[in-house]
Short mmCIF file of C-alpha atoms in Angstrom, two decimals:
data_model
loop_
_atom_site.label_atom_id
_atom_site.label_comp_id
_atom_site.label_asym_id
_atom_site.label_seq_id
_atom_site.Cartn_x
_atom_site.Cartn_y
_atom_site.Cartn_z
CA MET S 1 164.09 54.24 110.92
CA ALA S 2 165.76 52.36 108.09
CA ASN S 3 169.38 52.90 107.08
CA SER S 4 170.00 54.39 103.63
CA LYS S 5 172.35 56.75 101.82
CA TYR S 6 169.74 59.47 102.29
CA GLU S 7 169.93 59.48 106.08
CA TYR S 8 172.34 62.41 106.04
CA VAL S 9 169.26 64.66 105.83
CA LYS S 10 168.72 64.06 109.55
CA CYS S 11 171.55 66.49 110.23
CA PHE S 12 169.18 69.35 109.31
CA GLU S 13 166.94 68.56 112.27
CA ALA S 14 167.48 70.98 115.15
CA GLU S 15 166.79 70.08 118.76
CA ASP S 16 164.67 72.47 120.80
CA GLU S 17 165.07 71.25 124.36
CA VAL S 18 163.70 73.46 127.13
CA MET S 19 166.52 73.28 129.64
CA TYR S 20 165.90 72.44 133.28
CA PRO S 21 164.96 74.09 135.66
CA ASN S 22 162.73 76.15 133.34
CA ILE S 23 159.04 75.38 133.86
CA ILE S 24 157.29 74.39 130.64
CA VAL S 25 153.94 75.99 129.82
CA VAL S 26 152.06 75.10 126.62
CA GLN S 27 149.51 77.69 125.55
CA ILE S 28 146.92 76.72 122.95
CA GLY S 29 144.14 78.84 121.50
CA SER S 30 141.62 79.60 118.74
CA PHE S 31 139.07 76.82 119.32
CA SER S 32 135.72 78.29 120.31
CA GLU S 33 133.52 80.16 117.86
CA LYS S 34 132.57 82.97 120.26
CA PRO S 35 133.64 83.95 123.76
CA ASN S 36 131.28 83.27 126.67
CA ASP S 37 129.38 80.38 125.17
CA GLU S 38 128.98 78.32 128.32
CA ASN S 39 128.67 75.04 126.43
CA GLY S 40 131.78 75.92 124.48
CA LEU S 41 133.70 76.73 127.66
CA ASN S 42 132.55 73.50 129.30
CA LEU S 43 133.69 71.58 126.22
CA MET S 44 137.11 73.22 126.52
CA ASN S 45 137.20 72.27 130.21
CA VAL S 46 136.39 68.61 129.49
CA CYS S 47 139.21 68.53 126.95
CA ALA S 48 141.58 70.04 129.52
CA ILE S 49 140.57 67.37 132.05
CA LYS S 50 141.32 64.67 129.46
CA VAL S 51 144.78 66.18 128.85
CA LEU S 52 145.57 66.02 132.58
CA GLU S 53 144.26 62.46 132.79
CA ASN S 54 146.19 61.28 129.74
CA PHE S 55 149.53 62.98 130.45
CA SER S 56 150.72 62.53 134.02
CA ASP S 57 153.37 65.24 133.65
CA VAL S 58 150.70 67.91 133.05
CA ILE S 59 149.58 68.89 136.53
CA PHE S 60 147.71 72.19 136.12
CA ALA S 61 145.89 74.14 133.43
CA TYR S 62 144.16 77.50 133.19
CA GLY S 63 141.70 78.44 130.47
CA PHE S 64 139.29 81.14 129.40
CA SER S 65 137.53 82.09 126.19
CA ASP S 66 139.30 80.21 123.38
CA GLU S 67 142.62 79.46 125.07
CA TYR S 68 144.15 77.07 127.59
CA SER S 69 147.58 76.98 129.23
CA PHE S 70 149.02 73.65 130.41
CA ILE S 71 151.79 73.53 133.00
CA LEU S 72 154.12 70.55 133.28
CA LYS S 73 155.80 69.54 136.51
CA LYS S 74 159.14 71.21 137.05
CA GLU S 75 161.31 68.09 136.71
CA THR S 76 159.47 66.65 133.72
CA THR S 77 161.41 64.61 131.17
CA PHE S 78 158.35 64.32 128.92
CA TYR S 79 159.68 63.76 125.38
CA GLN S 80 163.12 64.83 126.58
CA ARG S 81 161.67 68.32 127.15
CA ARG S 82 161.62 69.01 123.39
CA ALA S 83 159.35 71.99 122.82
CA SER S 84 158.00 70.97 119.39
CA LYS S 85 157.12 67.45 120.55
CA ILE S 86 155.42 68.60 123.75
CA GLN S 87 153.36 71.39 122.21
CA SER S 88 152.29 69.34 119.17
CA ILE S 89 151.23 66.33 121.26
CA ILE S 90 149.14 68.42 123.63
CA VAL S 91 147.45 70.44 120.89
CA SER S 92 146.84 67.30 118.82
CA PHE S 93 145.27 65.40 121.72
CA PHE S 94 143.18 68.46 122.67
CA SER S 95 141.94 68.82 119.06
CA SER S 96 140.99 65.14 118.74
CA THR S 97 139.19 65.23 122.08
CA TYR S 98 137.38 68.45 121.13
CA VAL S 99 135.89 66.81 118.04
CA THR S 100 135.16 63.57 119.91
CA LYS S 101 133.28 65.37 122.72
CA TRP S 102 131.50 67.91 120.52
CA LYS S 103 128.12 66.13 120.42
CA GLU S 104 127.96 65.96 124.21
CA PHE S 105 127.71 69.75 124.32
CA PHE S 106 126.21 70.65 120.92
CA SER S 107 123.85 67.77 120.18
CA GLN S 108 121.80 69.80 117.69
CA LYS S 109 124.71 71.43 115.92
CA GLU S 110 127.02 69.81 113.39
CA LEU S 111 130.73 70.55 113.57
CA SER S 112 131.08 71.68 109.98
CA VAL S 113 134.66 72.99 110.05
CA PRO S 114 137.47 71.00 111.70
CA PRO S 115 138.88 73.03 114.59
CA SER S 116 142.54 73.92 114.55
CA SER S 117 144.70 75.75 117.01
CA HIS S 118 147.95 77.57 117.40
CA SER S 119 150.17 76.61 120.30
CA ARG S 120 153.43 77.83 121.74
CA VAL S 121 155.76 77.04 124.60
CA ILE S 122 156.49 79.53 127.35
CA SER S 123 159.68 78.70 129.20
CA CYS S 124 159.28 80.11 132.70
CA ALA S 125 162.70 80.61 134.27
CA SER S 126 161.36 80.68 137.84
CA MET S 127 158.23 80.41 139.96
CA GLU S 128 158.07 84.21 139.92
CA VAL S 129 157.80 84.16 136.12
CA LEU S 130 155.10 81.46 136.26
CA GLN S 131 153.20 83.49 138.85
CA ALA S 132 153.41 86.59 136.65
CA TYR S 133 152.26 84.54 133.63
CA LEU S 134 149.17 83.24 135.44
CA LEU S 135 148.32 86.74 136.67
CA TRP S 136 148.71 88.06 133.12
CA ARG S 137 146.35 85.46 131.66
CA GLN S 138 143.69 85.85 134.37
CA THR S 139 143.89 89.63 134.10
CA GLU S 140 143.36 89.23 130.35
CA CYS S 141 140.35 87.02 131.13
CA HIS S 142 138.80 89.77 133.30
CA ILE S 143 139.49 92.53 130.79
CA SER S 144 138.36 90.69 127.65
CA ASN S 145 135.24 89.25 129.30
CA GLN S 146 134.09 92.60 130.60
CA TYR S 147 134.65 94.24 127.23
CA ASN S 148 132.94 91.43 125.31
CA THR S 149 129.98 91.44 127.70
CA CYS S 150 129.49 95.16 127.05
CA LEU S 151 130.02 94.76 123.31
CA TRP S 152 127.47 92.00 122.81
CA LYS S 153 124.89 93.59 125.10
CA LEU S 154 125.09 96.73 122.96
CA VAL S 155 124.82 94.69 119.76
CA PHE S 156 121.81 92.72 121.05
CA SER S 157 120.16 96.01 122.03
CA GLY S 158 120.25 97.18 118.41
CA LYS S 159 123.66 98.72 117.87
CA SER S 160 125.83 97.58 115.01
CA GLU S 161 129.09 95.96 116.00
CA LYS S 162 130.96 98.99 114.64
CA GLU S 163 128.80 101.38 116.72
CA ALA S 164 129.28 99.25 119.84
CA LYS S 165 133.06 99.28 119.45
CA GLU S 166 133.02 103.04 118.99
CA ILE S 167 131.01 103.49 122.22
CA LEU S 168 133.49 101.30 124.14
CA LYS S 169 136.61 102.86 122.63
CA GLY S 170 138.88 104.13 125.41
CA THR S 171 136.55 103.11 128.25
CA GLN S 172 138.01 101.74 131.47
CA LYS S 173 136.82 99.09 133.92
CA GLN S 174 134.62 101.41 136.01
CA GLU S 175 132.95 102.95 132.96
CA GLN S 176 132.14 99.52 131.55
CA ASN S 177 130.69 98.44 134.90
CA GLU S 178 128.46 101.52 134.95
CA LEU S 179 127.33 100.88 131.36
CA LEU S 180 126.30 97.32 132.21
CA PHE S 181 124.45 98.35 135.36
CA GLN S 182 122.76 101.52 134.13
CA GLN S 183 121.73 100.33 130.64
CA PHE S 184 121.17 96.63 131.23
CA GLY S 185 120.72 96.22 134.99
CA ILE S 186 123.70 93.88 135.20
CA ASN S 187 126.06 93.75 138.15
CA TYR S 188 129.27 92.47 136.57
CA LYS S 189 130.24 90.57 139.73
CA ASP S 190 127.04 88.53 139.50
CA LEU S 191 128.01 87.02 136.15
CA PRO S 192 129.03 83.32 136.20
CA GLN S 193 132.51 82.62 137.56
CA ILE S 194 133.41 80.65 134.46
CA PHE S 195 133.21 83.88 132.44
CA ARG S 196 134.85 86.29 134.89
CA GLN S 197 137.53 84.10 136.41
CA GLY S 198 138.25 81.42 133.84
CA SER S 199 138.67 77.75 134.73
CA CYS S 200 141.43 75.74 136.39
CA ALA S 201 141.98 72.07 135.67
CA ILE S 202 143.90 70.64 138.57
CA LYS S 203 144.80 67.28 140.07
CA ILE S 204 143.70 66.44 143.60
CA LYS S 205 144.31 63.34 145.68
CA VAL S 206 141.33 61.07 146.29
CA ASP S 207 140.87 57.61 147.77
CA ASP S 208 139.43 54.95 145.48
CA ILE S 209 137.86 51.76 146.79
CA VAL S 210 139.72 48.94 145.02
CA LYS S 211 138.13 46.00 146.89
CA TYR S 212 136.35 44.95 150.06
CA ARG S 213 137.69 42.78 152.85
CA GLU S 214 135.82 39.69 154.01
CA ASN S 215 134.28 41.68 156.85
CA GLY S 216 132.94 44.22 154.36
CA THR S 217 135.32 47.08 155.09
CA PRO S 218 136.68 48.85 152.00
CA VAL S 219 140.31 48.82 150.88
CA LYS S 220 141.25 52.25 149.55
CA ARG S 221 144.13 53.35 147.37
CA PRO S 222 145.11 56.98 146.78
CA ARG S 223 145.07 58.32 143.24
CA LYS S 224 145.07 61.67 141.50
CA LYS S 225 141.86 62.97 139.96
CA ALA S 226 141.55 65.98 137.64
CA ILE S 227 138.78 68.46 138.46
CA ILE S 228 137.68 71.95 137.38
CA VAL S 229 137.72 74.80 139.90
CA HIS S 230 137.15 78.54 139.68
CA SER S 231 139.03 81.11 141.72
CA GLU S 232 139.15 84.89 141.84
CA ASN S 233 142.95 84.99 141.78
CA ILE S 234 144.97 81.92 140.83
CA ALA S 235 148.31 83.72 141.09
CA THR S 236 148.28 83.91 144.89
CA LYS S 237 150.03 81.95 147.59
CA TRP S 238 146.65 81.24 149.18
CA PHE S 239 145.27 79.51 146.08
CA TRP S 240 148.48 77.58 145.44
CA ASN S 241 148.71 76.24 148.99
CA ASN S 242 145.20 74.77 148.75
CA TYR S 243 146.45 72.14 146.28
CA SER S 244 149.34 70.01 147.43
CA CYS S 245 150.23 68.79 143.92
CA LEU S 246 151.17 72.33 142.91
CA THR S 247 153.63 72.91 145.72
CA GLU S 248 155.01 69.34 145.44
CA GLU S 249 155.56 69.36 141.68
CA LEU S 250 156.35 73.04 141.07
CA GLY S 251 157.15 74.86 144.29
CA SER S 252 155.68 77.68 146.33
CA LEU S 253 154.50 81.07 145.18
CA THR S 254 155.58 84.33 146.78
CA GLU S 255 153.12 86.84 148.21
CA GLY S 256 150.67 88.17 145.66
CA ILE S 257 151.84 90.43 142.84
CA ASN S 258 149.65 93.19 141.50
CA LYS S 259 151.16 94.41 138.27
CA ILE S 260 152.75 92.64 135.33
CA LYS S 261 154.12 93.74 131.99
CA PRO S 262 153.18 91.50 129.04
CA GLU S 263 156.40 92.58 127.32
CA TYR S 264 158.38 91.02 130.16
CA LEU S 265 156.54 87.71 129.85
CA ARG S 266 156.79 87.59 126.06
CA SER S 267 160.55 87.49 126.46
CA PHE S 268 160.15 83.94 127.78
CA LEU S 269 158.37 82.64 124.68
CA PHE S 270 160.18 79.63 123.26
CA GLU S 271 159.80 80.85 119.70
CA SER S 272 161.83 80.50 116.53
CA ARG S 273 161.33 81.71 113.00
CA LEU S 274 162.36 79.27 110.29
CA MET S 275 165.10 80.35 107.92
CA LEU S 276 164.01 82.28 104.85
CA SER S 277 164.37 80.81 101.35
CA THR S 278 164.36 77.22 102.60
CA TRP S 279 161.86 74.43 102.10
CA ILE S 280 159.89 73.78 105.28
CA VAL S 281 158.84 70.21 106.01
CA VAL S 282 156.39 69.46 108.81
CA ARG S 283 156.52 65.78 109.71
CA ILE S 284 153.81 64.34 111.92
CA ASP S 285 153.82 60.88 113.50
CA GLY S 286 151.12 58.97 115.33
CA CYS S 287 151.66 58.69 119.08
CA HIS S 288 151.26 55.20 120.57
CA PHE S 289 149.70 54.13 117.28
CA HIS S 290 150.64 50.48 117.80
CA ARG S 291 148.21 50.48 120.72
CA PHE S 292 145.65 52.52 118.78
CA CYS S 293 145.81 50.05 115.87
CA GLU S 294 145.38 47.05 118.17
CA ASP S 295 142.51 48.68 120.08
CA ASN S 296 140.69 49.30 116.80
CA GLY S 297 141.46 45.97 115.15
CA PHE S 298 143.50 47.30 112.23
CA GLN S 299 144.69 44.61 109.83
CA LYS S 300 148.34 43.59 110.05
CA PRO S 301 150.78 44.48 108.56
CA ASN S 302 148.79 47.11 106.66
CA ASP S 303 145.22 48.31 106.95
CA GLU S 304 144.26 49.85 103.62
CA GLN S 305 141.28 51.74 105.04
CA ALA S 306 143.46 53.30 107.74
CA LEU S 307 145.97 54.42 105.10
CA LYS S 308 143.19 55.88 102.98
CA LEU S 309 141.93 57.80 106.01
CA MET S 310 145.41 59.28 106.48
CA ASN S 311 145.52 60.18 102.77
CA SER S 312 142.12 61.84 102.91
CA CYS S 313 143.24 64.00 105.85
CA ALA S 314 146.43 64.95 104.00
CA ALA S 315 144.48 65.89 100.88
CA SER S 316 142.21 68.13 102.99
CA LEU S 317 145.25 69.92 104.40
CA LEU S 318 146.50 70.68 100.89
CA GLU S 319 143.11 72.14 100.08
CA MET S 320 143.07 74.30 103.22
CA PHE S 321 146.74 75.37 103.31
CA LYS S 322 147.67 76.69 99.88
CA ASP S 323 151.32 76.95 100.92
CA ILE S 324 151.60 73.15 101.21
CA VAL S 325 152.76 71.97 97.79
CA PHE S 326 153.43 68.30 98.42
CA ALA S 327 152.87 65.61 101.05
CA TYR S 328 154.19 62.10 101.46
CA GLY S 329 152.72 59.55 103.82
CA VAL S 330 153.35 56.02 105.00
CA SER S 331 151.84 54.09 107.91
CA ASP S 332 151.02 56.63 110.68
CA GLU S 333 153.39 59.30 109.37
CA TYR S 334 152.99 62.23 106.97
CA SER S 335 155.44 64.85 105.73
CA PHE S 336 154.07 68.17 104.47
CA VAL S 337 156.26 70.34 102.25
CA LEU S 338 155.65 74.09 102.30
CA LYS S 339 156.79 76.19 99.37
CA LYS S 340 160.19 77.76 99.67
CA ASP S 341 159.00 81.37 99.80
CA THR S 342 156.10 80.76 102.21
CA LEU S 343 155.39 83.43 104.81
CA LEU S 344 152.73 81.34 106.53
CA TYR S 345 152.46 82.57 110.14
CA GLN S 346 155.57 84.66 109.46
CA ARG S 347 157.43 81.30 109.37
CA ARG S 348 157.04 80.84 113.13
CA SER S 349 157.74 77.18 113.73
CA SER S 350 155.37 76.68 116.66
CA GLU S 351 152.39 78.15 114.80
CA ILE S 352 153.04 76.22 111.60
CA VAL S 353 153.51 72.87 113.36
CA SER S 354 150.57 73.30 115.73
CA ALA S 355 148.21 74.43 112.97
CA VAL S 356 149.12 71.43 110.78
CA VAL S 357 149.05 68.80 113.52
CA SER S 358 145.85 70.09 115.19
CA LEU S 359 143.96 70.32 111.90
CA PHE S 360 145.15 66.86 110.84
CA SER S 361 144.04 65.43 114.21
CA SER S 362 140.61 67.07 114.01
CA MET S 363 140.18 65.88 110.44
CA TYR S 364 141.15 62.32 111.37
CA VAL S 365 138.37 62.14 113.97
CA MET S 366 135.78 63.86 111.75
CA LYS S 367 136.50 61.54 108.80
CA TRP S 368 136.73 58.36 110.88
CA LYS S 369 133.18 57.19 110.15
CA GLU S 370 133.71 57.55 106.39
CA PHE S 371 136.32 54.79 106.54
CA PHE S 372 135.26 52.83 109.64
CA PRO S 373 131.46 53.14 109.82
CA GLU S 374 131.13 50.16 112.15
CA LYS S 375 133.89 51.12 114.60
CA GLU S 376 134.06 53.50 117.55
CA PHE S 377 137.59 54.25 118.73
CA LYS S 378 138.19 53.88 122.47
CA GLU S 379 140.59 56.77 122.90
CA PRO S 380 141.14 59.75 120.56
CA PRO S 381 144.16 59.46 118.25
CA TYR S 382 146.88 62.07 118.43
CA PHE S 383 150.14 62.96 116.70
CA ASP S 384 153.41 64.72 117.38
CA GLY S 385 155.05 67.07 114.90
CA ARG S 386 158.19 68.97 114.09
CA SER S 387 159.47 71.33 111.41
CA VAL S 388 162.74 71.04 109.50
CA CYS S 389 164.27 73.39 106.92
CA TYR S 390 166.02 72.12 103.79
CA PRO S 391 168.06 74.64 101.77
CA SER S 392 167.77 73.14 98.28
CA SER S 393 165.41 71.08 96.14
CA LYS S 394 167.98 68.29 95.89
CA ILE S 395 168.23 67.94 99.67
CA LEU S 396 164.44 68.10 99.93
CA ARG S 397 164.15 65.29 97.36
CA ASP S 398 166.73 63.30 99.31
CA TYR S 399 164.59 63.76 102.43
CA LEU S 400 161.53 62.41 100.61
CA ALA S 401 163.64 59.59 99.14
CA TRP S 402 164.74 58.71 102.68
CA ARG S 403 161.13 58.41 103.78
CA GLN S 404 160.23 56.23 100.76
CA VAL S 405 163.23 53.96 101.32
CA ASP S 406 162.07 53.65 104.91
CA CYS S 407 158.62 52.72 103.61
CA HIS S 408 160.07 49.92 101.44
CA ILE S 409 162.26 48.45 104.19
CA ASN S 410 159.69 48.66 106.98
CA ASN S 411 156.88 47.29 104.84
CA GLN S 412 158.93 44.31 103.69
CA TYR S 413 160.00 43.56 107.26
CA ASN S 414 156.48 43.91 108.66
CA THR S 415 155.00 41.74 105.88
CA CYS S 416 157.47 38.96 106.75
CA PHE S 417 157.01 39.44 110.49
CA TRP S 418 153.22 39.12 110.47
CA LEU S 419 153.28 36.17 108.08
CA LEU S 420 155.52 34.36 110.54
CA VAL S 421 153.27 35.29 113.47
CA LYS S 422 150.15 34.17 111.63
CA SER S 423 151.89 30.91 110.73
CA GLY S 424 152.25 30.08 114.43
CA LYS S 425 155.47 31.72 115.63
CA SER S 426 155.52 33.99 118.64
CA ARG S 427 156.47 37.64 118.09
CA THR S 428 159.84 37.01 119.73
CA GLU S 429 160.49 34.02 117.47
CA ALA S 430 159.50 36.02 114.37
CA GLN S 431 161.88 38.84 115.34
CA SER S 432 164.68 36.32 115.91
CA SER S 433 164.06 34.71 112.50
CA LEU S 434 164.31 38.07 110.72
CA LYS S 435 167.28 39.46 112.64
CA GLY S 436 170.08 40.42 110.25
CA THR S 437 168.21 39.34 107.09
CA GLN S 438 168.62 41.36 103.88
CA THR S 439 166.16 42.18 101.10
CA GLN S 440 166.84 39.02 99.08
CA GLU S 441 166.43 36.76 102.10
CA LYS S 442 163.13 38.38 102.99
CA ASN S 443 161.90 37.98 99.40
CA GLU S 444 162.81 34.29 99.54
CA LEU S 445 160.92 33.92 102.82
CA LEU S 446 157.84 35.57 101.27
CA ALA S 447 158.13 33.22 98.29
CA GLN S 448 157.81 30.30 100.70
CA PHE S 449 154.36 31.67 101.53
CA GLY S 450 153.58 32.08 97.83
CA ILE S 451 153.94 35.86 97.90
CA ASP S 452 155.75 37.99 95.32
CA TYR S 453 156.66 41.17 97.19
CA ASN S 454 156.36 43.28 94.03
CA GLY S 455 152.82 42.00 93.62
CA LEU S 456 151.66 43.50 96.91
CA PRO S 457 149.45 46.63 96.69
CA ILE S 458 151.50 49.61 95.63
CA ILE S 459 150.08 51.77 98.43
CA PHE S 460 151.90 49.49 100.89
CA ARG S 461 155.20 49.38 99.01
CA MET S 462 155.55 53.01 97.92
CA GLY S 463 153.43 55.02 100.31
CA SER S 464 151.25 57.90 99.15
CA SER S 465 152.11 61.18 97.44
CA VAL S 466 149.62 64.05 97.59
CA PHE S 467 149.94 67.11 95.39
CA LEU S 468 148.14 69.53 93.09
CA ASP S 469 147.73 68.44 89.48
CA ARG S 470 146.06 70.08 86.49
CA ASP S 471 142.72 68.59 85.47
CA GLU S 472 142.96 68.48 81.67
CA ALA S 473 139.18 68.44 81.24
CA THR S 474 138.54 71.64 83.22
CA GLY S 475 141.98 73.25 83.27
CA ASN S 476 141.70 73.65 87.06
CA ASP S 477 144.04 72.35 89.72
CA ARG S 478 142.90 69.44 91.87
CA VAL S 479 144.46 67.54 94.75
CA VAL S 480 145.47 64.01 93.74
CA VAL S 481 146.77 61.02 95.69
CA GLU S 482 149.23 58.79 93.83
CA HIS S 483 151.42 55.84 94.76
CA CYS S 484 154.58 56.28 92.75
CA ASN S 485 158.36 56.26 92.82
CA ILE S 486 159.53 59.64 94.12
CA ILE S 487 163.15 58.52 94.52
CA GLU S 488 163.89 58.70 90.78
CA THR S 489 163.96 62.06 89.03
CA SER S 490 161.32 61.00 86.49
CA PHE S 491 158.47 61.87 88.88
CA TRP S 492 159.82 65.38 89.46
CA LYS S 493 160.36 65.93 85.73
CA GLU S 494 156.75 64.95 85.09
CA HIS S 495 155.58 67.39 87.78
CA PRO S 496 157.96 70.37 87.63
CA ARG S 497 155.42 72.75 89.21
CA ILE S 498 155.84 71.13 92.64
CA LEU S 499 159.44 72.32 93.01
CA ASP S 500 159.07 75.41 90.87
CA GLU S 501 162.28 77.27 91.59
CA GLY S 502 164.31 76.87 88.41
CA GLU S 503 166.78 74.29 89.69
CA SER S 504 167.80 71.48 87.35
CA LEU S 505 166.48 68.06 88.24
CA THR S 506 169.68 66.07 88.22
CA ALA S 507 169.86 62.57 89.59
CA PRO S 508 170.55 62.39 93.35
#
């Protein structure tokens, strides 16, 4: 990032490393519309497979209903083991894939609302804790599936949902089994495994044929392939020992355990509540977006349609999250400012970040065709995210000024860089030519190509600001996207409602 007098704001960023040897589990949830929709569960499973294929450090996953838990290998250094980065990347990639794969499972049904999810990190201190966690989740699968099966059978038979819940109130496993068998002729154990047991996404070793010798015999190379399996009890030594990757990357399980206390497991949640009476900023950044831009033929140094797609997604988030009062975006990055007194998700960082990044990712895929009707992306885009608290409006404005200064510097550099490349220089030569140059020198270089930097589109030079503004014709608020100077105080004086807390708007 560019150097500027505003960089001091980085000191407010807190690290959230999950220390080794804790085992990192990322739990995501709230995707499917209803439990026990087999197409919906299969869609979730395909997304889980894609996560394992895309991220080599994720070696195992367990899912049921509307949730999935992803387990990273014990010695992972994925994103320096930072909880916010890991959970946001996984939930973002899962969300993008979910939207991308939707039509394969619901060809006759439009995805009208972009899916979003909450995610959190569970830091398992030992294999015993991980074993207890898996038992807890699969036990929850059994209990919730049996209850929901009874509930919906009663509803489909003519009961109201309220009446069905009243009938099931206080019933135990045996009573629910008897209800299913006596009233509906259903043996619970005959229901599909995917409902009763949940699904495991796991990597196995297979041999791929890479070529054939002259005599026709195949040359094979081992690789890891992600598959879906179902098992009655995944928290047993027997199940674990069937898959070598689990024992190699995590370790062995003890003999089976029978009882767990959710309260014990909740103590391992890697959770933090953000400080009260502070501005919360959620900053998201595209992951491997240089590759994504090249794969999709984005124009260099700036693709206006791609920027407008980002802006459209940001505007949608302001419409859906009323606690977001301002957003600033440049390139593949966006910062969302939540109002100072927000109690969104009780100010739990993991829920706020995951909800913002997953919804933005889903929206990006859903809106893609509006901006690129002729293009199909090869791989789903995804983002990482983090939350930072700023105690005053002045420091918040300095943060936003830092991002806009970064926009100016990076855009000027990239404009020069790609002009040099397009003029015939290699990328290495272009970097060498620009090394150590200052603003004036870059402007002089641009002038040699007949370009006045200040004449370039303002969206490239100043980035995009998204906020609520009053429509004078109707008197109603509307979300607007503007490209303006947010470093000077004049913008904030013109729009005092954004930082409505009674502080004076003095110059930084």
